[in-house]
Coordinates of C-alpha atoms in Angstrom, one line a residue:
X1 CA 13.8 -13.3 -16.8
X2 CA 10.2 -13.9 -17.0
X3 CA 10.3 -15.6 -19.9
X4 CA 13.2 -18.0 -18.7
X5 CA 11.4 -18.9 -15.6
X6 CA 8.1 -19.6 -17.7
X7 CA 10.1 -21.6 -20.2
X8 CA 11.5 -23.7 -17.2
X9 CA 8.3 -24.9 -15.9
X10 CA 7.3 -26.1 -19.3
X11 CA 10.2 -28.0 -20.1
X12 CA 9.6 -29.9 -16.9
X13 CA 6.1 -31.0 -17.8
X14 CA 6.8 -31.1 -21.9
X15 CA 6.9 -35.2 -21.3
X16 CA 3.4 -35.2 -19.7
X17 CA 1.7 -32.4 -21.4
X18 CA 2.8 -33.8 -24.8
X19 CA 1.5 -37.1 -24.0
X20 CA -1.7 -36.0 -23.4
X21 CA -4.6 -35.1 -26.1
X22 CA -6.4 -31.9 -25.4
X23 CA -10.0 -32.7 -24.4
X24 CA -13.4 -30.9 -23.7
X25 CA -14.7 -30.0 -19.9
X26 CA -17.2 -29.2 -18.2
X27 CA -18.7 -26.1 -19.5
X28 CA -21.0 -23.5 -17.5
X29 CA -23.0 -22.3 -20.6
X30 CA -25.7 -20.4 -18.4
X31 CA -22.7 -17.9 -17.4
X32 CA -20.3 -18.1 -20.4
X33 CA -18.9 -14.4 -21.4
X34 CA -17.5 -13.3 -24.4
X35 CA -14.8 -11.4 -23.2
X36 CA -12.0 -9.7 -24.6
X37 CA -10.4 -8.2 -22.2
X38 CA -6.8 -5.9 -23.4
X39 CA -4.3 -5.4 -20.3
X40 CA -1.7 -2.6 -20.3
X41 CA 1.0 -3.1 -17.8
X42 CA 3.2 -0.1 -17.5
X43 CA 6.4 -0.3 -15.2
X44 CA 7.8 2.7 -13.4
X45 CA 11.4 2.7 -12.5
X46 CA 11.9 6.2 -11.6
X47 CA 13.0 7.1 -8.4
X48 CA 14.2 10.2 -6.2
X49 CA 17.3 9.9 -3.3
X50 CA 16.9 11.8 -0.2
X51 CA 19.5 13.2 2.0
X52 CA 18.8 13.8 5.6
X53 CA 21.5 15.9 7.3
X54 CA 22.2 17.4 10.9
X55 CA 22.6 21.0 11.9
X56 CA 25.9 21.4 10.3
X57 CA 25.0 20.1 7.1
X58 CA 26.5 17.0 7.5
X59 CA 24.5 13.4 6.1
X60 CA 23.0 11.3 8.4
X61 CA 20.8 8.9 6.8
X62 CA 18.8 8.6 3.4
X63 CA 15.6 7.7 1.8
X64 CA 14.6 6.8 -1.9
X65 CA 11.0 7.3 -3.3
X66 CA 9.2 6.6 -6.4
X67 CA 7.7 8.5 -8.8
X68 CA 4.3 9.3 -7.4
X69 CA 4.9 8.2 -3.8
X70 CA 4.3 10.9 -1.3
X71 CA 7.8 12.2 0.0
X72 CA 8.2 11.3 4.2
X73 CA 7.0 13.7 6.0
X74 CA 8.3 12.6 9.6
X75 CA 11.2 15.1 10.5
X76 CA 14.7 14.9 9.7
X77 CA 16.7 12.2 12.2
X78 CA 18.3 13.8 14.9
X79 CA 22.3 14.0 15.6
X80 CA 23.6 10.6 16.4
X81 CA 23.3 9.5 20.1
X82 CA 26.1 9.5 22.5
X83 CA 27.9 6.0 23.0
X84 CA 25.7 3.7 24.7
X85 CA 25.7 1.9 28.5
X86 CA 27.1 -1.6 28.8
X87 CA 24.9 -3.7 27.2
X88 CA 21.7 -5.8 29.2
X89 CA 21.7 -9.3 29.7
X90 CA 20.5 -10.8 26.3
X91 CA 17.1 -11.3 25.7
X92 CA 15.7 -14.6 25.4
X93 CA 15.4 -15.8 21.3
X94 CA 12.1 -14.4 20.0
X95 CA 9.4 -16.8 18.5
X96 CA 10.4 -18.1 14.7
X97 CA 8.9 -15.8 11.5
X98 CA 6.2 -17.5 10.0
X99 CA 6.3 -20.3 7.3
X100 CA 6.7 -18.9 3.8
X101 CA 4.1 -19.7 1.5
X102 CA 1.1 -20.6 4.2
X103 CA -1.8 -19.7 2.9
X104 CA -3.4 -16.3 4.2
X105 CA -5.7 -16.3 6.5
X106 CA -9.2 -13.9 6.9
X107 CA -9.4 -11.7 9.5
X108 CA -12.6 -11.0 9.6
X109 CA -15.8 -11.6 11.6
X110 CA -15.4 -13.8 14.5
X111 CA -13.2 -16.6 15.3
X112 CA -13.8 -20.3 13.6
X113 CA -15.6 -23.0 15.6
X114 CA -13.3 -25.9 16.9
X115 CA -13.4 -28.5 13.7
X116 CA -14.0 -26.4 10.7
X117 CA -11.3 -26.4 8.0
X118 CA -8.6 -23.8 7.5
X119 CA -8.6 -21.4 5.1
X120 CA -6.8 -22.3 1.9
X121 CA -5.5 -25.8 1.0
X122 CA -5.5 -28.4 4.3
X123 CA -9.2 -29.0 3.9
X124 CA -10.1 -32.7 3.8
X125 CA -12.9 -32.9 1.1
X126 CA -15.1 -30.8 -0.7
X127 CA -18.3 -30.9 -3.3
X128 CA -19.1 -28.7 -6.0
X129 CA -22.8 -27.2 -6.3
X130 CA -24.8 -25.6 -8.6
X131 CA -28.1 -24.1 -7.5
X132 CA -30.2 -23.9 -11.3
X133 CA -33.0 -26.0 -12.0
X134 CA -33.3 -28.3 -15.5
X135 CA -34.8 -25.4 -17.3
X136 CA -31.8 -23.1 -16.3
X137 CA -34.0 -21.1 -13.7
X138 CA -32.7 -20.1 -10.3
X139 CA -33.3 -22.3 -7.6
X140 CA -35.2 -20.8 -4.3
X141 CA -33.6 -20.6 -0.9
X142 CA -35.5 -22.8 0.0
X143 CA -34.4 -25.3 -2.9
X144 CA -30.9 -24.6 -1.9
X145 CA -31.6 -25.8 1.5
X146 CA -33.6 -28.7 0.3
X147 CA -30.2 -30.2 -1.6
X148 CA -27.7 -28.9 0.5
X149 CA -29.5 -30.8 3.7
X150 CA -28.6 -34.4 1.7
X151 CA -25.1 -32.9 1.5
X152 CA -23.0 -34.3 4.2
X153 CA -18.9 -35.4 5.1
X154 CA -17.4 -32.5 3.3
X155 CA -16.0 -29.3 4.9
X156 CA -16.1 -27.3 1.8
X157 CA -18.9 -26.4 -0.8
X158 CA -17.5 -25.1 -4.2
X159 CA -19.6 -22.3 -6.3
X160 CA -18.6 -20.9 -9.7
X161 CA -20.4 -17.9 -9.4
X162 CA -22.8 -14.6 -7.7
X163 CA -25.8 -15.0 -9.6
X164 CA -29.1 -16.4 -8.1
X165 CA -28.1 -14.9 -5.1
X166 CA -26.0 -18.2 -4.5
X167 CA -23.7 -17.1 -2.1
X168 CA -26.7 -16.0 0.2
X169 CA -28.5 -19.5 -0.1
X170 CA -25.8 -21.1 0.3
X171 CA -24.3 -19.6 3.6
X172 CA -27.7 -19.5 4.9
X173 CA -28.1 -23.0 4.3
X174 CA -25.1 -24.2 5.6
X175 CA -25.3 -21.5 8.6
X176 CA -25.1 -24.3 11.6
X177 CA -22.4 -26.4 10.3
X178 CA -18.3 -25.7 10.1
X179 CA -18.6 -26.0 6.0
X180 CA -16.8 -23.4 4.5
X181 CA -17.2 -22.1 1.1
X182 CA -15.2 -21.9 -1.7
X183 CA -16.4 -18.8 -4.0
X184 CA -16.4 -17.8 -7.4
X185 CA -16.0 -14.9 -9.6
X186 CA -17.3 -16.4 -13.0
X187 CA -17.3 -13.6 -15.4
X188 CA -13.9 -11.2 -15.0
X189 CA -15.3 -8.7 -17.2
X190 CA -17.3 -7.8 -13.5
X191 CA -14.7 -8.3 -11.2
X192 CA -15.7 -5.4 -9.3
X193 CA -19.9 -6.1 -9.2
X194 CA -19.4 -10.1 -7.9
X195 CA -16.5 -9.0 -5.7
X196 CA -19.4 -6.2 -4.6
X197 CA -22.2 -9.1 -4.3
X198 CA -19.8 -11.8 -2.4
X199 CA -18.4 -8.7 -0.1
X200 CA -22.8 -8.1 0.7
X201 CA -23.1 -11.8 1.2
X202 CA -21.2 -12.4 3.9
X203 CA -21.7 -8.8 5.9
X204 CA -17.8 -8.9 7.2
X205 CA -17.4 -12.3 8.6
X206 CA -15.4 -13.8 6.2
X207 CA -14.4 -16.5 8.2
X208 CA -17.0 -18.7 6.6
X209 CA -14.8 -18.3 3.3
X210 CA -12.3 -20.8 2.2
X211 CA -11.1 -19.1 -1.1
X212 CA -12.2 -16.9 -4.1
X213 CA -11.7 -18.3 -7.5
X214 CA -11.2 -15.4 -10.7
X215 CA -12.6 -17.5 -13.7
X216 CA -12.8 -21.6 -14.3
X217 CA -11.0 -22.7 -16.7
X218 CA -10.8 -19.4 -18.9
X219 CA -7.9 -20.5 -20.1
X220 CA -8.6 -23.8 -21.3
X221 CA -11.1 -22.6 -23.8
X222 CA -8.9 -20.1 -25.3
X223 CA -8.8 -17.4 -23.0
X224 CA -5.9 -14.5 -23.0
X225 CA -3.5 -15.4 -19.8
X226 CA -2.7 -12.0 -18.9
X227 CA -6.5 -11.0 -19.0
X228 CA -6.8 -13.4 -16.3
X229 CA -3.8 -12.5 -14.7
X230 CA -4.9 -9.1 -14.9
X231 CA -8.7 -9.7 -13.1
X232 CA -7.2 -11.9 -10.3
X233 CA -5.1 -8.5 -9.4
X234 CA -8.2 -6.6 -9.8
X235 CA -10.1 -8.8 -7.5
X236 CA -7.2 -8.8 -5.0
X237 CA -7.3 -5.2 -4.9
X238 CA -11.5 -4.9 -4.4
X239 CA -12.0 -7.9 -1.7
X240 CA -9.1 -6.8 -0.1
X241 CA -10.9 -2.9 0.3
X242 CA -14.1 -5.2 1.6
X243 CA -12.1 -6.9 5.0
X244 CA -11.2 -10.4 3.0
X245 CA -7.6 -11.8 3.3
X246 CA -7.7 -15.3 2.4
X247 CA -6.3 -17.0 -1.0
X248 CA -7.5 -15.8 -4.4
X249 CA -7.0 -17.9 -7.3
X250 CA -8.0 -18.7 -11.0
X251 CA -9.2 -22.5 -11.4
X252 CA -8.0 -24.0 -15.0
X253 CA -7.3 -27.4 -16.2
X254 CA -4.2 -29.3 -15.5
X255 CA -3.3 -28.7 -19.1
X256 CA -3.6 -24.8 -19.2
X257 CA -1.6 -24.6 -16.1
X258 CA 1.4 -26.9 -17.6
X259 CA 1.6 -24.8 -20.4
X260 CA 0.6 -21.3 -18.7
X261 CA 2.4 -21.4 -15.5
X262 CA 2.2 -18.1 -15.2
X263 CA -1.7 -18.3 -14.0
X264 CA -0.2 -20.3 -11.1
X265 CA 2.1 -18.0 -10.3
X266 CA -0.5 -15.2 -9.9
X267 CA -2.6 -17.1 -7.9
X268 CA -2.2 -18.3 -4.2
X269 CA -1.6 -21.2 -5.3
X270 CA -2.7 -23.6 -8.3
X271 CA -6.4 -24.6 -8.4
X272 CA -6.8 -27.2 -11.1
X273 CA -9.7 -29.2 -12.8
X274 CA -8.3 -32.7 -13.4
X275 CA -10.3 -35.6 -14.5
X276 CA -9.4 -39.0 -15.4
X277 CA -11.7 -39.6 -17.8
X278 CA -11.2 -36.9 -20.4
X279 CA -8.0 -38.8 -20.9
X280 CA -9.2 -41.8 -22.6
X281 CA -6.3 -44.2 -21.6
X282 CA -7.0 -44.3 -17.9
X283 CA -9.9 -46.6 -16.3
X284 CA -12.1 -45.6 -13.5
X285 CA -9.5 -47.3 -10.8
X286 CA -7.0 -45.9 -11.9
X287 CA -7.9 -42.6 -11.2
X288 CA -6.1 -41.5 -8.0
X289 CA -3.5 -42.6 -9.9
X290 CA -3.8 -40.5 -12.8
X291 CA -4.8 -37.2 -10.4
X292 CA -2.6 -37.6 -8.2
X293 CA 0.7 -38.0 -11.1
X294 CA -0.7 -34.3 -12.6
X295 CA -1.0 -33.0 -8.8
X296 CA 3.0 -33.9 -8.2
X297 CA 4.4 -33.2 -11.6
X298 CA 2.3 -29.5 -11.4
X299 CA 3.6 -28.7 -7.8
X300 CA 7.2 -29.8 -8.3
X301 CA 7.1 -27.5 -11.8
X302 CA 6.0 -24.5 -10.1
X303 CA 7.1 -24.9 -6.3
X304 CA 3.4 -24.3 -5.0
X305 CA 0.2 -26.2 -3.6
X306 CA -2.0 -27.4 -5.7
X307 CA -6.0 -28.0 -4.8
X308 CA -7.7 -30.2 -6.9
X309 CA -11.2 -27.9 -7.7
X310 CA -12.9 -30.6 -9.4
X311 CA -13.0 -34.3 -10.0
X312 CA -15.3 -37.2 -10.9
X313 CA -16.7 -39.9 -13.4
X314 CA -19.8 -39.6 -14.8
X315 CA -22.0 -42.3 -14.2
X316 CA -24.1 -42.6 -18.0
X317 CA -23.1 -41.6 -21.1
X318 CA -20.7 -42.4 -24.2
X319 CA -17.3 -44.5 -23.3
X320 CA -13.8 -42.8 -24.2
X321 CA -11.7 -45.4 -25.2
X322 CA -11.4 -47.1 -22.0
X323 CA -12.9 -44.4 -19.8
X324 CA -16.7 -46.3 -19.4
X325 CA -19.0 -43.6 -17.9
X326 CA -21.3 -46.3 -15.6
X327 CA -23.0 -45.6 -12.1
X328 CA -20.1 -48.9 -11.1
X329 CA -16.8 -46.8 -12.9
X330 CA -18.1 -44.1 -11.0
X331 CA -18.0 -45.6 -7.6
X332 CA -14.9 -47.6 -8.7
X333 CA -13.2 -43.9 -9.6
X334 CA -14.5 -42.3 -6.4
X335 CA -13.0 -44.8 -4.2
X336 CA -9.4 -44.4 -6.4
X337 CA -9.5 -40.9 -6.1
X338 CA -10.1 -41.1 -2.0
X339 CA -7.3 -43.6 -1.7
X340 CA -4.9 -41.2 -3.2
X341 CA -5.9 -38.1 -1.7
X342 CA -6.3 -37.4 2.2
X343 CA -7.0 -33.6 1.5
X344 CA -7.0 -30.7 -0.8
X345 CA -9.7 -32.6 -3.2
X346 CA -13.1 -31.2 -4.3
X347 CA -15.4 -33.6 -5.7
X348 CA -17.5 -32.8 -8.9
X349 CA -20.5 -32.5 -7.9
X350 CA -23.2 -32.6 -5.4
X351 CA -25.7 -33.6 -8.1
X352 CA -26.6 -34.0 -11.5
X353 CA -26.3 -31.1 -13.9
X354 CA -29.5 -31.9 -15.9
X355 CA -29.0 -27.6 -16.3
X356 CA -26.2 -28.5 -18.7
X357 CA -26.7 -29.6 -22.5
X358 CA -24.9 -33.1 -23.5
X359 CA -22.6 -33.4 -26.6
X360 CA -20.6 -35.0 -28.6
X361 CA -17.6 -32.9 -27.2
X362 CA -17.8 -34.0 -23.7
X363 CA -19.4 -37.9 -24.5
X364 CA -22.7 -36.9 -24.0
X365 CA -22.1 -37.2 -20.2
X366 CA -22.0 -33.7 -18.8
X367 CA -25.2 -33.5 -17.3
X368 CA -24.9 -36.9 -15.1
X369 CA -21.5 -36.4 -12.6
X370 CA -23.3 -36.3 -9.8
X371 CA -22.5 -38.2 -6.6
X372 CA -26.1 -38.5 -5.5
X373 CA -27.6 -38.3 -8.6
X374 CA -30.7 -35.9 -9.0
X375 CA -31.3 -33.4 -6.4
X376 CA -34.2 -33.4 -4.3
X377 CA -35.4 -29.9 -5.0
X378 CA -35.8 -31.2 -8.7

């Protein structure tokens, strides 16, 4: 059945995914594992029927348990009641269930301010940040501050991981405003030490969290599915023991969730890095345009929200065919992208990258995406 569904969702995006060459993105070398990661998934059907009956051995209700679940140990049900009184006046209609599908929301710590963003998807805007200086050192605290001060008009800040004490610096950077943060767990060979470190970080309010990612774009650069399938149960299951409730996801590119829907089906719902000009057929004003066709043919494939994590132009380096990376494509992208998308957009990123190493396989124009171009704490 599985493999019917999965085949499904392919075949609906086969036209776009087919159309489109397979490029390079953005690549975190400070924090890139080699992981190899084997999952074992063992299914247990095996099951026990129990028979409750009265004092004269007759059945009154039964029960059926699993292997390895505790038998009940509430007594036996007692003889059925005698026929019941006339009935009462009906009750008045009780409220309606919940929405299926809304994202889960943290429980945590104490309630959110009036204006700051829900948990989840619904957020307007958000940035992405990475606190390493050009010579791939941590930045301070007080660096952190320094950029994140310039940082205004978005309600969530994106990380990618736990080292440098990032989630610390961050939060208490951004301790008097309503920006939430959306967290990452970079490396899912240590699930359970960043879940650890984010769980320390926030000290039980977890109302300053947006969402936890498990890997970006793991997939994308050849990544096993299931491995990641397998750490984002593995971080449900430790955050979860720590007080948090909100969404967990895995953050790929809108290619490796065409044609692995099954990593958007494990998550909450699908997080995708999408950006125009990879492509190499699509100008900077075209953009929203070319984000916002991924965004509808993804979520009608799969039936679930989808959050763009990261999106941009650079402003200097190599052209790709039409894609012109230019401080004026960049604004000229930007204002595409805003035009098409009222929420549930991340912007990539706060500030140049100058951390990264340009190449050939990304048009020598990964350090310079920024949106305000060096950060201060330089």
């Amino acid at each position: 059945m599985k493999t019917a569904l999965f085949s499904t969702i392919s075949l609906a995006l086969l036209h776009l995914a087919s159309s489109q060459p397979h490029r390079s993105h953005h690549k975190h070398l400070k924090r890139e594992p080699d992981v190899k990661t084997k999952v074992e998934v063992v299914t247990v059907n095996a099951q026990n029927v129990v028979v409750y009956v009265d004092g004269q051995g007759h059945p009154v209700s039964t029960t059926t348990i699993y292997n390895n679940q505790p038998a009940p140990t509430h007594p036996a049900p007692a003889p059925p009641p005698p026929p019941p009184s006339p009935p009462s006046p009906p009750l008045p209609p009780s409220a309606p269930a919940p929405v299926e599908n809304q994202p889960p929301q943290s429980h945590q710590g104490p309630p959110n301010t009036g204006g700051s963003a829900p948990s989840g998807p619904g957020f307007k805007s958000g940035v992405s940040y990475s606190p390493y200086n050009a010579d791939n050192s941590c930045k301070t605290p007080q660096q952190v501050a320094t950029d994140l001060s310039k940082v205004s008009g978005y309600e969530v800040i994106r990380l990618y991981g736990t080292d440098c004490d990032q989630v610390s610096s961050v939060l208490a950077a951004t301790k008097d405003s309503n920006v939430k943060l959306f967290l990452g767990i970079y490396d899912i060979a240590q699930v359970q030490k960043e879940s650890q470190t984010i769980a320390s970080a926030v000290h039980g309010d977890w109302s300053r969290v947006n969402t936890i990612s498990v890997g970006n774009e793991l997939v994308n650069k050849g990544g096993d599915p299931g491995a990641v399938i397998g750490a984002i149960g593995q971080a449900r299951g430790a955050l979860k023991a720590a007080g948090y409730s909100g969404p967990i996801v895995t953050v790929d590119t809108m290619m490796a969730m065409t044609n692995h829907p099954e990593i958007c089906k494990a998550s909450d719902y699908c997080a995708i890095n999408c950006h125009a000009f990879f492509d190499g057929n699509t100008p900077a004003e075209k953009s929203g345009e070319f984000v916002k066709g991924w965004v509808d043919k993804i979520g009608q494939a799969t039936g679930k929200t989808v959050v763009v994590t990261e999106t941009g132009w650079p402003t200097q380096g190599d052209s790709n065919g039409v894609a012109v990376a230019s401080q004026d494509s960049h604004q000229k992208a930007l204002s595409s992208i805003k035009d098409a998308f009222s929420s549930n957009v991340i912007f990539y990123s706060a500030y140049n990258d100058m951390w990264k190493k340009n190449g050939p396989g990304t048009f020598n124009a990964e350090q310079y995406w920024g949106l305000n171009g060096n950060a201060p704490s330089s």
